[in-house]
Amino acid sequence: MNQTASAPTRIRVAIAGYGNLGKSAEQLVKRQADMDLVGIFSRRDNLDTDTRVLPAADAARYADEVDVLLLCLGSATDIPEQAAEFAVHFNTVDTYDNHALIPEHRAKMDAAACETAHLSLISTGWDPGLFSLNRVIGASLFPEPQQATFWGPGVSQGHSDAIRRIPGVIRGVQYTVPNEDAVAAAKTAGAEIPTGKQAHVRRCVVVADETDHDRIRETIVNMPDYFVGYETTVEFVSEEEFEREHTGMPHGGRVITSGDLSGSHSSVEFGLELGRNPDFTAAMLVASARAAARMHASGRVGAVTVFEVPPYLYSPQPLDQLVAGSL
């Protein structure tokens, strides 16, 4: 059966939010042969774009024009506060990345989407997202898997967004840096692998008025789910230095799984090196929009995770073509 048999011929996509992720998603949607960009929902009406801008407060009025809404919103507050309301009116895809709260987010989105027979594909991107899939597959290969995930070196969008939400912060960015000794231990038989909080350093670079430095530093290092338990450094710089040295958005990371297989030690590694984090995250978001539209067209509703998506649904190629060329 062709994978697109029950899916829309062209997928009508809209975007909610127009920060770095929304801008990257806009450009990528325009390059998809099977998608049309309906518009961008925003609280602002002066966006620098040729795409139709629609008021976020009136989004429900446009529900019949949209097959999938990409929620390009921050994980710190925007998604928890707004995503479920969008899911009542639209099929949605998001990149919610607060790992500890994903079960809660899933339950909330499931209730909202089921209320009106919509589908919400949650926590896409690369971690959660691609790394989540590789953790499951890697661990499934070994009777007693030894596994570790390393992020960076690079900029974390979610953590940077959380910093920028702090009152008094003018500009802010957070770099995640892996501990290379921990990386080596992950591949070594019988080695004790440091936990995620021990295996990384979180480096925060902030622009703020000098009178706010102590308060902002304390707020960052004590922020639950983001910085508590990590070795966290907070560096205050001038706006000129920030503009000169801290406006790029590289990132990457690795998932390493190893273990014994009938007396031999093997390891499996999946890695990413990203030139610009929002671009790659948007790429997964856009591919997930295709999968979400197809799953909803086949009758699936409620919250869905990346674990539940058949891989071929992400691809613009027909299933028969994938079988012939990729297996």
PDB file of N, CA and C in Angstrom, residues 157-221:
ATOM      1  N   GLN A 157      18.900  25.469  22.979  1.00  0.00           N
ATOM      2  CA  GLN A 157      17.842  26.454  22.782  1.00  0.00           C
ATOM      3  C   GLN A 157      16.911  26.535  23.981  1.00  0.00           C
ATOM      4  N   GLY A 158      16.521  25.375  24.499  1.00  0.00           N
ATOM      5  CA  GLY A 158      15.585  25.370  25.615  1.00  0.00           C
ATOM      6  C   GLY A 158      16.157  26.017  26.859  1.00  0.00           C
ATOM      7  N   HIS A 159      17.414  25.691  27.177  1.00  0.00           N
ATOM      8  CA  HIS A 159      18.045  26.267  28.360  1.00  0.00           C
ATOM      9  C   HIS A 159      18.345  27.754  28.163  1.00  0.00           C
ATOM     10  N   SER A 160      18.711  28.120  26.949  1.00  0.00           N
ATOM     11  CA  SER A 160      18.939  29.535  26.671  1.00  0.00           C
ATOM     12  C   SER A 160      17.642  30.322  26.797  1.00  0.00           C
ATOM     13  N   ASP A 161      16.550  29.737  26.321  1.00  0.00           N
ATOM     14  CA  ASP A 161      15.247  30.389  26.444  1.00  0.00           C
ATOM     15  C   ASP A 161      14.883  30.577  27.915  1.00  0.00           C
ATOM     16  N   ALA A 162      15.170  29.553  28.731  1.00  0.00           N
ATOM     17  CA  ALA A 162      14.863  29.656  30.160  1.00  0.00           C
ATOM     18  C   ALA A 162      15.646  30.789  30.819  1.00  0.00           C
ATOM     19  N   ILE A 163      16.897  30.966  30.410  1.00  0.00           N
ATOM     20  CA  ILE A 163      17.706  32.071  30.941  1.00  0.00           C
ATOM     21  C   ILE A 163      17.106  33.414  30.547  1.00  0.00           C
ATOM     22  N   ARG A 164      16.732  33.529  29.290  1.00  0.00           N
ATOM     23  CA  ARG A 164      16.221  34.813  28.801  1.00  0.00           C
ATOM     24  C   ARG A 164      14.893  35.204  29.429  1.00  0.00           C
ATOM     25  N   ARG A 165      14.197  34.245  30.015  1.00  0.00           N
ATOM     26  CA  ARG A 165      12.924  34.537  30.675  1.00  0.00           C
ATOM     27  C   ARG A 165      13.116  35.175  32.054  1.00  0.00           C
ATOM     28  N   ILE A 166      14.326  35.131  32.557  1.00  0.00           N
ATOM     29  CA  ILE A 166      14.577  35.677  33.898  1.00  0.00           C
ATOM     30  C   ILE A 166      14.520  37.206  33.830  1.00  0.00           C
ATOM     31  N   PRO A 167      13.746  37.839  34.693  1.00  0.00           N
ATOM     32  CA  PRO A 167      13.694  39.313  34.703  1.00  0.00           C
ATOM     33  C   PRO A 167      15.088  39.912  34.881  1.00  0.00           C
ATOM     34  N   GLY A 168      15.416  40.901  34.074  1.00  0.00           N
ATOM     35  CA  GLY A 168      16.705  41.565  34.161  1.00  0.00           C
ATOM     36  C   GLY A 168      17.711  41.075  33.145  1.00  0.00           C
ATOM     37  N   VAL A 169      17.468  39.893  32.547  1.00  0.00           N
ATOM     38  CA  VAL A 169      18.389  39.370  31.528  1.00  0.00           C
ATOM     39  C   VAL A 169      18.111  40.082  30.202  1.00  0.00           C
ATOM     40  N   ILE A 170      19.134  40.714  29.663  1.00  0.00           N
ATOM     41  CA  ILE A 170      19.007  41.415  28.387  1.00  0.00           C
ATOM     42  C   ILE A 170      19.252  40.447  27.235  1.00  0.00           C
ATOM     43  N   ARG A 171      20.318  39.688  27.336  1.00  0.00           N
ATOM     44  CA  ARG A 171      20.622  38.639  26.357  1.00  0.00           C
ATOM     45  C   ARG A 171      21.237  37.477  27.114  1.00  0.00           C
ATOM     46  N   GLY A 172      21.046  36.274  26.617  1.00  0.00           N
ATOM     47  CA  GLY A 172      21.593  35.123  27.317  1.00  0.00           C
ATOM     48  C   GLY A 172      21.694  33.904  26.424  1.00  0.00           C
ATOM     49  N   VAL A 173      22.680  33.075  26.700  1.00  0.00           N
ATOM     50  CA  VAL A 173      22.863  31.837  25.957  1.00  0.00           C
ATOM     51  C   VAL A 173      23.491  30.815  26.891  1.00  0.00           C
ATOM     52  N   GLN A 174      23.172  29.531  26.656  1.00  0.00           N
ATOM     53  CA  GLN A 174      23.747  28.471  27.478  1.00  0.00           C
ATOM     54  C   GLN A 174      24.433  27.433  26.598  1.00  0.00           C
ATOM     55  N   TYR A 175      25.711  27.165  26.901  1.00  0.00           N
ATOM     56  CA  TYR A 175      26.490  26.158  26.195  1.00  0.00           C
ATOM     57  C   TYR A 175      26.562  24.892  27.042  1.00  0.00           C
ATOM     58  N   THR A 176      26.292  23.756  26.411  1.00  0.00           N
ATOM     59  CA  THR A 176      26.462  22.462  27.057  1.00  0.00           C
ATOM     60  C   THR A 176      27.759  21.847  26.554  1.00  0.00           C
ATOM     61  N   VAL A 177      28.599  21.404  27.481  1.00  0.00           N
ATOM     62  CA  VAL A 177      29.921  20.877  27.134  1.00  0.00           C
ATOM     63  C   VAL A 177      30.090  19.493  27.756  1.00  0.00           C
ATOM     64  N   PRO A 178      30.337  18.428  26.963  1.00  0.00           N
ATOM     65  CA  PRO A 178      30.506  17.094  27.535  1.00  0.00           C
ATOM     66  C   PRO A 178      31.876  16.905  28.170  1.00  0.00           C
ATOM     67  N   ASN A 179      31.920  16.026  29.136  1.00  0.00           N
ATOM     68  CA  ASN A 179      33.167  15.622  29.775  1.00  0.00           C
ATOM     69  C   ASN A 179      33.750  14.461  28.970  1.00  0.00           C
ATOM     70  N   GLU A 180      34.924  14.662  28.355  1.00  0.00           N
ATOM     71  CA  GLU A 180      35.476  13.643  27.462  1.00  0.00           C
ATOM     72  C   GLU A 180      35.858  12.359  28.196  1.00  0.00           C
ATOM     73  N   ASP A 181      36.210  12.438  29.472  1.00  0.00           N
ATOM     74  CA  ASP A 181      36.483  11.221  30.241  1.00  0.00           C
ATOM     75  C   ASP A 181      35.219  10.369  30.355  1.00  0.00           C
ATOM     76  N   ALA A 182      34.084  11.041  30.486  1.00  0.00           N
ATOM     77  CA  ALA A 182      32.817  10.320  30.557  1.00  0.00           C
ATOM     78  C   ALA A 182      32.478   9.669  29.221  1.00  0.00           C
ATOM     79  N   VAL A 183      32.815  10.338  28.118  1.00  0.00           N
ATOM     80  CA  VAL A 183      32.593   9.772  26.787  1.00  0.00           C
ATOM     81  C   VAL A 183      33.404   8.489  26.615  1.00  0.00           C
ATOM     82  N   ALA A 184      34.652   8.517  27.031  1.00  0.00           N
ATOM     83  CA  ALA A 184      35.504   7.326  26.921  1.00  0.00           C
ATOM     84  C   ALA A 184      34.974   6.188  27.791  1.00  0.00           C
ATOM     85  N   ALA A 185      34.488   6.527  28.983  1.00  0.00           N
ATOM     86  CA  ALA A 185      33.963   5.505  29.886  1.00  0.00           C
ATOM     87  C   ALA A 185      32.741   4.813  29.297  1.00  0.00           C
ATOM     88  N   ALA A 186      31.949   5.553  28.525  1.00  0.00           N
ATOM     89  CA  ALA A 186      30.736   4.974  27.949  1.00  0.00           C
ATOM     90  C   ALA A 186      31.034   3.848  26.977  1.00  0.00           C
ATOM     91  N   LYS A 187      32.233   3.819  26.409  1.00  0.00           N
ATOM     92  CA  LYS A 187      32.600   2.784  25.441  1.00  0.00           C
ATOM     93  C   LYS A 187      33.423   1.657  26.064  1.00  0.00           C
ATOM     94  N   THR A 188      33.738   1.769  27.338  1.00  0.00           N
ATOM     95  CA  THR A 188      34.637   0.831  27.999  1.00  0.00           C
ATOM     96  C   THR A 188      33.858  -0.206  28.788  1.00  0.00           C
ATOM     97  N   ALA A 189      34.185  -1.456  28.578  1.00  0.00           N
ATOM     98  CA  ALA A 189      33.488  -2.539  29.269  1.00  0.00           C
ATOM     99  C   ALA A 189      33.644  -2.408  30.778  1.00  0.00           C
ATOM    100  N   GLY A 190      32.528  -2.440  31.474  1.00  0.00           N
ATOM    101  CA  GLY A 190      32.539  -2.431  32.925  1.00  0.00           C
ATOM    102  C   GLY A 190      32.828  -1.097  33.560  1.00  0.00           C
ATOM    103  N   ALA A 191      33.032  -0.058  32.774  1.00  0.00           N
ATOM    104  CA  ALA A 191      33.344   1.261  33.342  1.00  0.00           C
ATOM    105  C   ALA A 191      32.096   1.870  33.984  1.00  0.00           C
ATOM    106  N   GLU A 192      32.318   2.640  35.028  1.00  0.00           N
ATOM    107  CA  GLU A 192      31.216   3.350  35.666  1.00  0.00           C
ATOM    108  C   GLU A 192      30.958   4.633  34.872  1.00  0.00           C
ATOM    109  N   ILE A 193      29.753   4.766  34.339  1.00  0.00           N
ATOM    110  CA  ILE A 193      29.428   5.910  33.497  1.00  0.00           C
ATOM    111  C   ILE A 193      28.829   7.022  34.353  1.00  0.00           C
ATOM    112  N   PRO A 194      29.390   8.202  34.303  1.00  0.00           N
ATOM    113  CA  PRO A 194      28.799   9.318  35.039  1.00  0.00           C
ATOM    114  C   PRO A 194      27.386   9.610  34.551  1.00  0.00           C
ATOM    115  N   THR A 195      26.555  10.113  35.445  1.00  0.00           N
ATOM    116  CA  THR A 195      25.205  10.491  35.053  1.00  0.00           C
ATOM    117  C   THR A 195      25.260  11.733  34.182  1.00  0.00           C
ATOM    118  N   GLY A 196      24.119  12.083  33.569  1.00  0.00           N
ATOM    119  CA  GLY A 196      24.072  13.267  32.719  1.00  0.00           C
ATOM    120  C   GLY A 196      24.515  14.518  33.440  1.00  0.00           C
ATOM    121  N   LYS A 197      24.156  14.648  34.704  1.00  0.00           N
ATOM    122  CA  LYS A 197      24.519  15.848  35.445  1.00  0.00           C
ATOM    123  C   LYS A 197      25.993  15.878  35.784  1.00  0.00           C
ATOM    124  N   GLN A 198      26.633  14.721  35.873  1.00  0.00           N
ATOM    125  CA  GLN A 198      28.063  14.665  36.156  1.00  0.00           C
ATOM    126  C   GLN A 198      28.896  14.711  34.886  1.00  0.00           C
ATOM    127  N   ALA A 199      28.260  14.402  33.771  1.00  0.00           N
ATOM    128  CA  ALA A 199      29.008  14.266  32.519  1.00  0.00           C
ATOM    129  C   ALA A 199      29.040  15.537  31.691  1.00  0.00           C
ATOM    130  N   HIS A 200      28.385  16.590  32.168  1.00  0.00           N
ATOM    131  CA  HIS A 200      28.321  17.832  31.410  1.00  0.00           C
ATOM    132  C   HIS A 200      28.521  19.045  32.303  1.00  0.00           C
ATOM    133  N   VAL A 201      28.988  20.088  31.669  1.00  0.00           N
ATOM    134  CA  VAL A 201      29.070  21.399  32.308  1.00  0.00           C
ATOM    135  C   VAL A 201      28.126  22.325  31.553  1.00  0.00           C
ATOM    136  N   ARG A 202      27.380  23.118  32.294  1.00  0.00           N
ATOM    137  CA  ARG A 202      26.488  24.094  31.668  1.00  0.00           C
ATOM    138  C   ARG A 202      27.101  25.485  31.848  1.00  0.00           C
ATOM    139  N   ARG A 203      27.497  26.082  30.718  1.00  0.00           N
ATOM    140  CA  ARG A 203      28.127  27.401  30.731  1.00  0.00           C
ATOM    141  C   ARG A 203      27.117  28.440  30.251  1.00  0.00           C
ATOM    142  N   CYS A 204      26.790  29.382  31.116  1.00  0.00           N
ATOM    143  CA  CYS A 204      25.802  30.413  30.800  1.00  0.00           C
ATOM    144  C   CYS A 204      26.512  31.751  30.576  1.00  0.00           C
ATOM    145  N   VAL A 205      26.190  32.411  29.492  1.00  0.00           N
ATOM    146  CA  VAL A 205      26.743  33.726  29.185  1.00  0.00           C
ATOM    147  C   VAL A 205      25.573  34.705  29.112  1.00  0.00           C
ATOM    148  N   VAL A 206      25.662  35.774  29.915  1.00  0.00           N
ATOM    149  CA  VAL A 206      24.505  36.650  30.106  1.00  0.00           C
ATOM    150  C   VAL A 206      24.911  38.116  29.982  1.00  0.00           C
ATOM    151  N   VAL A 207      24.025  38.895  29.404  1.00  0.00           N
ATOM    152  CA  VAL A 207      24.143  40.351  29.411  1.00  0.00           C
ATOM    153  C   VAL A 207      23.062  40.877  30.349  1.00  0.00           C
ATOM    154  N   ALA A 208      23.473  41.651  31.357  1.00  0.00           N
ATOM    155  CA  ALA A 208      22.522  42.201  32.326  1.00  0.00           C
ATOM    156  C   ALA A 208      23.163  43.370  33.051  1.00  0.00           C
ATOM    157  N   ASP A 209      22.338  44.184  33.640  1.00  0.00           N
ATOM    158  CA  ASP A 209      22.847  45.294  34.449  1.00  0.00           C
ATOM    159  C   ASP A 209      23.619  44.732  35.638  1.00  0.00           C
ATOM    160  N   GLU A 210      24.741  45.363  35.985  1.00  0.00           N
ATOM    161  CA  GLU A 210      25.610  44.853  37.050  1.00  0.00           C
ATOM    162  C   GLU A 210      24.878  44.682  38.370  1.00  0.00           C
ATOM    163  N   THR A 211      23.892  45.529  38.626  1.00  0.00           N
ATOM    164  CA  THR A 211      23.164  45.433  39.895  1.00  0.00           C
ATOM    165  C   THR A 211      22.321  44.161  39.981  1.00  0.00           C
ATOM    166  N   ASP A 212      22.075  43.498  38.842  1.00  0.00           N
ATOM    167  CA  ASP A 212      21.257  42.283  38.831  1.00  0.00           C
ATOM    168  C   ASP A 212      22.084  41.000  38.814  1.00  0.00           C
ATOM    169  N   HIS A 213      23.402  41.107  38.745  1.00  0.00           N
ATOM    170  CA  HIS A 213      24.228  39.921  38.542  1.00  0.00           C
ATOM    171  C   HIS A 213      24.032  38.856  39.605  1.00  0.00           C
ATOM    172  N   ASP A 214      24.105  39.213  40.857  1.00  0.00           N
ATOM    173  CA  ASP A 214      24.006  38.208  41.922  1.00  0.00           C
ATOM    174  C   ASP A 214      22.652  37.508  41.896  1.00  0.00           C
ATOM    175  N   ARG A 215      21.591  38.274  41.738  1.00  0.00           N
ATOM    176  CA  ARG A 215      20.251  37.680  41.712  1.00  0.00           C
ATOM    177  C   ARG A 215      20.075  36.750  40.515  1.00  0.00           C
ATOM    178  N   ILE A 216      20.538  37.182  39.355  1.00  0.00           N
ATOM    179  CA  ILE A 216      20.392  36.362  38.159  1.00  0.00           C
ATOM    180  C   ILE A 216      21.212  35.087  38.267  1.00  0.00           C
ATOM    181  N   ARG A 217      22.434  35.176  38.788  1.00  0.00           N
ATOM    182  CA  ARG A 217      23.269  33.991  38.965  1.00  0.00           C
ATOM    183  C   ARG A 217      22.572  32.982  39.877  1.00  0.00           C
ATOM    184  N   GLU A 218      22.032  33.439  40.983  1.00  0.00           N
ATOM    185  CA  GLU A 218      21.351  32.551  41.922  1.00  0.00           C
ATOM    186  C   GLU A 218      20.102  31.932  41.283  1.00  0.00           C
ATOM    187  N   THR A 219      19.379  32.704  40.509  1.00  0.00           N
ATOM    188  CA  THR A 219      18.182  32.189  39.852  1.00  0.00           C
ATOM    189  C   THR A 219      18.535  31.090  38.860  1.00  0.00           C
ATOM    190  N   ILE A 220      19.612  31.293  38.115  1.00  0.00           N
ATOM    191  CA  ILE A 220      20.014  30.295  37.125  1.00  0.00           C
ATOM    192  C   ILE A 220      20.442  28.998  37.787  1.00  0.00           C
ATOM    193  N   VAL A 221      21.377  29.059  38.697  1.00  0.00           N
ATOM    194  CA  VAL A 221      21.938  27.824  39.263  1.00  0.00           C
ATOM    195  C   VAL A 221      20.914  27.052  40.085  1.00  0.00           C
TER     196      VAL A 221
END
